[in-house]
Short mmCIF file of C-alpha atoms in Angstrom, two decimals:
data_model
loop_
_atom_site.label_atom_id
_atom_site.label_comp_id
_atom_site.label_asym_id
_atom_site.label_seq_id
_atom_site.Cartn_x
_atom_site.Cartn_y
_atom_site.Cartn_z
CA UNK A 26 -11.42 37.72 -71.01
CA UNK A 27 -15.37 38.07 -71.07
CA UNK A 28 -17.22 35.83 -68.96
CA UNK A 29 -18.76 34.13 -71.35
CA UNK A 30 -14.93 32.44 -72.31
CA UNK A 31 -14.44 32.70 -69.01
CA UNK A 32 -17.31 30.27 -68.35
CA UNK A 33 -15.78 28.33 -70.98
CA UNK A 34 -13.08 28.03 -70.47
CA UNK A 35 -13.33 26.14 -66.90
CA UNK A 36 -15.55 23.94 -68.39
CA UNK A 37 -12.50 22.88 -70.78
CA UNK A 38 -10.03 22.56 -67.69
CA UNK A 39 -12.43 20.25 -65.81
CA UNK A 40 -12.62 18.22 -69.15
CA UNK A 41 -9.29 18.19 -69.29
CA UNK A 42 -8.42 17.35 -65.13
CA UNK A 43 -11.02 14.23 -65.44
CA UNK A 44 -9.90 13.18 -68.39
CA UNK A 45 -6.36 12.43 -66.96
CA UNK A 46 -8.19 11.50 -63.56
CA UNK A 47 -9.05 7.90 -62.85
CA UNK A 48 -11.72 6.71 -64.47
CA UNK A 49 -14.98 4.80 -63.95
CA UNK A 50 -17.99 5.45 -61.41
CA UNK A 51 -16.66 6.26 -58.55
CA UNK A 52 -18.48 4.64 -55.35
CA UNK A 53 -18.17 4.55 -51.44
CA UNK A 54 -17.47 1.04 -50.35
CA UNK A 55 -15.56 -0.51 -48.01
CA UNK A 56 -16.14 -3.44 -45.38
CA UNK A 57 -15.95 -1.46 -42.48
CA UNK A 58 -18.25 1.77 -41.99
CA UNK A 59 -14.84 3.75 -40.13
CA UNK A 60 -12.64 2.66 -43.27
CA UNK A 61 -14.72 3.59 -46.29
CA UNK A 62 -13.19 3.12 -49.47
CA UNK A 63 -13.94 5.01 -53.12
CA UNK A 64 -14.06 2.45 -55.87
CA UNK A 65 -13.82 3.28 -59.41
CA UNK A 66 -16.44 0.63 -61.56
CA UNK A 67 -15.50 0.26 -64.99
CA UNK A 68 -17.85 -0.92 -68.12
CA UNK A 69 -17.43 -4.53 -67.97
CA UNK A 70 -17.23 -5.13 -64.15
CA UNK A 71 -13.57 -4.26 -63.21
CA UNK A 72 -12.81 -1.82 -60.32
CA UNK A 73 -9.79 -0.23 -59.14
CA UNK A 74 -9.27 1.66 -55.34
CA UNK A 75 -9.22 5.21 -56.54
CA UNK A 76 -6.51 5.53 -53.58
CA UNK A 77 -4.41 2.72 -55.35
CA UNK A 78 -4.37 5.67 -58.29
CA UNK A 79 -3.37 8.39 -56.74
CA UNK A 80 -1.65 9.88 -58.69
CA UNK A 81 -4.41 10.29 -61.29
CA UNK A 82 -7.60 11.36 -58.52
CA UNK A 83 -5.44 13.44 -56.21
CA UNK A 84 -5.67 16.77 -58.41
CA UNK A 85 -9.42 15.75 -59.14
CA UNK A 86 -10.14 15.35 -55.71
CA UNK A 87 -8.48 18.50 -54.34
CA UNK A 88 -9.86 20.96 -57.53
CA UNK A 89 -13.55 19.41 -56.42
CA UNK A 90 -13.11 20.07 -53.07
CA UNK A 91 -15.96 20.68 -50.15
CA UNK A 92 -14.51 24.67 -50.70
CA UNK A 93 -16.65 24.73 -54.00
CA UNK A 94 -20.00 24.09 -51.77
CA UNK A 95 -20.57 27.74 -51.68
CA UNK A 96 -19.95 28.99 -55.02
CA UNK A 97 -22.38 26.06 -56.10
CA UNK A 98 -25.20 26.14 -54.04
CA UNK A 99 -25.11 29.71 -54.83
CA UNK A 100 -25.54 28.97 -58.93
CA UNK A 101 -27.90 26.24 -57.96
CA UNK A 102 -30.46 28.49 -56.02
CA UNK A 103 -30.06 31.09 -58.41
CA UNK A 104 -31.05 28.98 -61.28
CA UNK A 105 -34.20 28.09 -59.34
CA UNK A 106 -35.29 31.13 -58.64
CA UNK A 107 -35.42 32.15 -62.50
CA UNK A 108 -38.28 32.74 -64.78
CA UNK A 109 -37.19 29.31 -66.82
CA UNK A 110 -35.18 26.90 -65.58
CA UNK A 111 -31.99 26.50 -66.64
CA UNK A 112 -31.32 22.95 -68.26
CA UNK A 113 -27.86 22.37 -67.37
CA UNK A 114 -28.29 23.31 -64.10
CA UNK A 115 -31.45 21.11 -63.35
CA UNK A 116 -29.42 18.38 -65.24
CA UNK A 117 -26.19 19.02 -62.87
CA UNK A 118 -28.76 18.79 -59.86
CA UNK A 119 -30.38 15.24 -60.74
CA UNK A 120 -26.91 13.72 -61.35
CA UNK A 121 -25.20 15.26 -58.16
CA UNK A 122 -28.74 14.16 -56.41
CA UNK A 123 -28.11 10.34 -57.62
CA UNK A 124 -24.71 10.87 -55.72
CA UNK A 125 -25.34 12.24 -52.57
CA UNK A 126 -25.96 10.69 -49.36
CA UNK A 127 -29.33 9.97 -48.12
#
């Protein structure tokens, strides 16, 4: 397999993972800070605890686990320090940056 398919093809296995993951934006909430709880907000204002659905986050959460930091940080420095920018990457970076923690 070149690494161009290679490439490829992960981005078709996280399509497919999220795509049987639940769904929605996914937010911290929660009443108290030591209990936070993910929500899932859905087009149209419903919500569902992403721990009530389990079963369809648990993969998610465990292939987009804090182990990934690494490899990404990596790919995200390296596509700052190249000639041109790469578009994806700088597109990745503004969404993740929405997410994050201040």
């Amino acid at each position: 397999m070149g690494q161009r398919d290679e490439l490829v093809g992960v981005a078709e296995s996280l399509e497919r993972l999220a795509a049987v993951s639940t769904r929605g934006d996914w937010q911290v909430e929660g009443l108290l800070a030591t209990r936070p709880e993910v929500v899932a907000h859905f087009e149209g204002g419903a919500t569902e605890h992403v721990a009530e659905a389990r079963a369809g986050s648990a993969r998610w959460i465990a292939a987009l686990s804090p182990a990934l930091v690494e490899p990404l940080a990596a790919w995200l420095r390296a596509a700052a320090g190249q000639e041109e920018i790469d578009a994806a990457a700088l597109s990745f970076a503004r969404a993740l940056r929405q997410r994050l923690p201040q």
